[in-house]
Amino acid sequence: MAWFIFAGDMLVMLFMTVLVIWVGTAASRKTLDFSARIPLNDDQEVKQTHD
């Protein structure tokens, strides 16, 4: 049973890795920079909407 869980986890990690590589190669530099800044700027956006 543990092997099924392990194999499932490996398949999910493979899928996520392929997804990141695909998005990284298909997106423009501007889009990637914007996406990378979302976690850094979300506190500022929340403060702006509550002011």
PDB file of C-alpha atoms in Angstrom:
ATOM      1  CA  MET A   1       0.000   0.000   0.000  1.00  0.00           C
ATOM      2  CA  ALA A   2       2.844   2.380   0.781  1.00  0.00           C
ATOM      3  CA  TRP A   3       4.250   1.843  -2.718  1.00  0.00           C
ATOM      4  CA  PHE A   4       0.972   3.041  -4.252  1.00  0.00           C
ATOM      5  CA  ILE A   5       1.099   6.217  -2.179  1.00  0.00           C
ATOM      6  CA  PHE A   6       4.758   6.728  -3.055  1.00  0.00           C
ATOM      7  CA  ALA A   7       4.134   6.145  -6.759  1.00  0.00           C
ATOM      8  CA  GLY A   8       1.176   8.537  -6.673  1.00  0.00           C
ATOM      9  CA  ASP A   9       3.287  11.215  -5.008  1.00  0.00           C
ATOM     10  CA  MET A  10       6.002  10.770  -7.621  1.00  0.00           C
ATOM     11  CA  LEU A  11       3.464  11.124 -10.427  1.00  0.00           C
ATOM     12  CA  VAL A  12       2.091  14.315  -8.889  1.00  0.00           C
ATOM     13  CA  MET A  13       5.609  15.733  -8.497  1.00  0.00           C
ATOM     14  CA  LEU A  14       6.393  14.836 -12.108  1.00  0.00           C
ATOM     15  CA  PHE A  15       3.215  16.556 -13.272  1.00  0.00           C
ATOM     16  CA  MET A  16       3.982  19.713 -11.278  1.00  0.00           C
ATOM     17  CA  THR A  17       7.574  19.802 -12.549  1.00  0.00           C
ATOM     18  CA  VAL A  18       6.447  19.454 -16.160  1.00  0.00           C
ATOM     19  CA  LEU A  19       3.817  22.138 -15.586  1.00  0.00           C
ATOM     20  CA  VAL A  20       6.393  24.598 -14.210  1.00  0.00           C
ATOM     21  CA  ILE A  21       8.771  23.900 -17.095  1.00  0.00           C
ATOM     22  CA  TRP A  22       5.971  24.302 -19.642  1.00  0.00           C
ATOM     23  CA  VAL A  23       4.749  27.587 -18.159  1.00  0.00           C
ATOM     24  CA  GLY A  24       8.315  28.832 -17.817  1.00  0.00           C
ATOM     25  CA  THR A  25       9.098  28.220 -21.464  1.00  0.00           C
ATOM     26  CA  ALA A  26       5.748  29.348 -22.889  1.00  0.00           C
ATOM     27  CA  ALA A  27       5.293  32.606 -20.944  1.00  0.00           C
ATOM     28  CA  SER A  28       6.923  35.921 -21.697  1.00  0.00           C
ATOM     29  CA  ARG A  29       9.479  37.477 -19.360  1.00  0.00           C
ATOM     30  CA  LYS A  30       6.979  40.159 -18.321  1.00  0.00           C
ATOM     31  CA  THR A  31       4.361  37.562 -17.365  1.00  0.00           C
ATOM     32  CA  LEU A  32       6.891  35.525 -15.390  1.00  0.00           C
ATOM     33  CA  ASP A  33       8.075  38.612 -13.488  1.00  0.00           C
ATOM     34  CA  PHE A  34       4.478  39.559 -12.663  1.00  0.00           C
ATOM     35  CA  SER A  35       3.679  36.020 -11.491  1.00  0.00           C
ATOM     36  CA  ALA A  36       6.812  35.843  -9.355  1.00  0.00           C
ATOM     37  CA  ARG A  37       5.901  39.099  -7.591  1.00  0.00           C
ATOM     38  CA  ILE A  38       2.360  38.052  -6.588  1.00  0.00           C
ATOM     39  CA  PRO A  39       3.405  36.618  -3.177  1.00  0.00           C
ATOM     40  CA  LEU A  40       5.617  39.647  -2.516  1.00  0.00           C
ATOM     41  CA  ASN A  41       2.988  42.270  -3.318  1.00  0.00           C
ATOM     42  CA  ASP A  42      -0.177  40.710  -1.932  1.00  0.00           C
ATOM     43  CA  ASP A  43       0.123  42.449   1.460  1.00  0.00           C
ATOM     44  CA  GLN A  44       0.367  45.825  -0.245  1.00  0.00           C
ATOM     45  CA  GLU A  45      -2.692  45.094  -2.375  1.00  0.00           C
ATOM     46  CA  VAL A  46      -4.729  44.041   0.660  1.00  0.00           C
ATOM     47  CA  LYS A  47      -3.774  47.244   2.526  1.00  0.00           C
ATOM     48  CA  GLN A  48      -4.738  49.375  -0.469  1.00  0.00           C
ATOM     49  CA  THR A  49      -8.198  47.830  -0.723  1.00  0.00           C
ATOM     50  CA  HIS A  50      -8.912  48.317   3.000  1.00  0.00           C
ATOM     51  CA  ASP A  51      -7.794  51.974   3.183  1.00  0.00           C
TER      52      ASP A  51
END
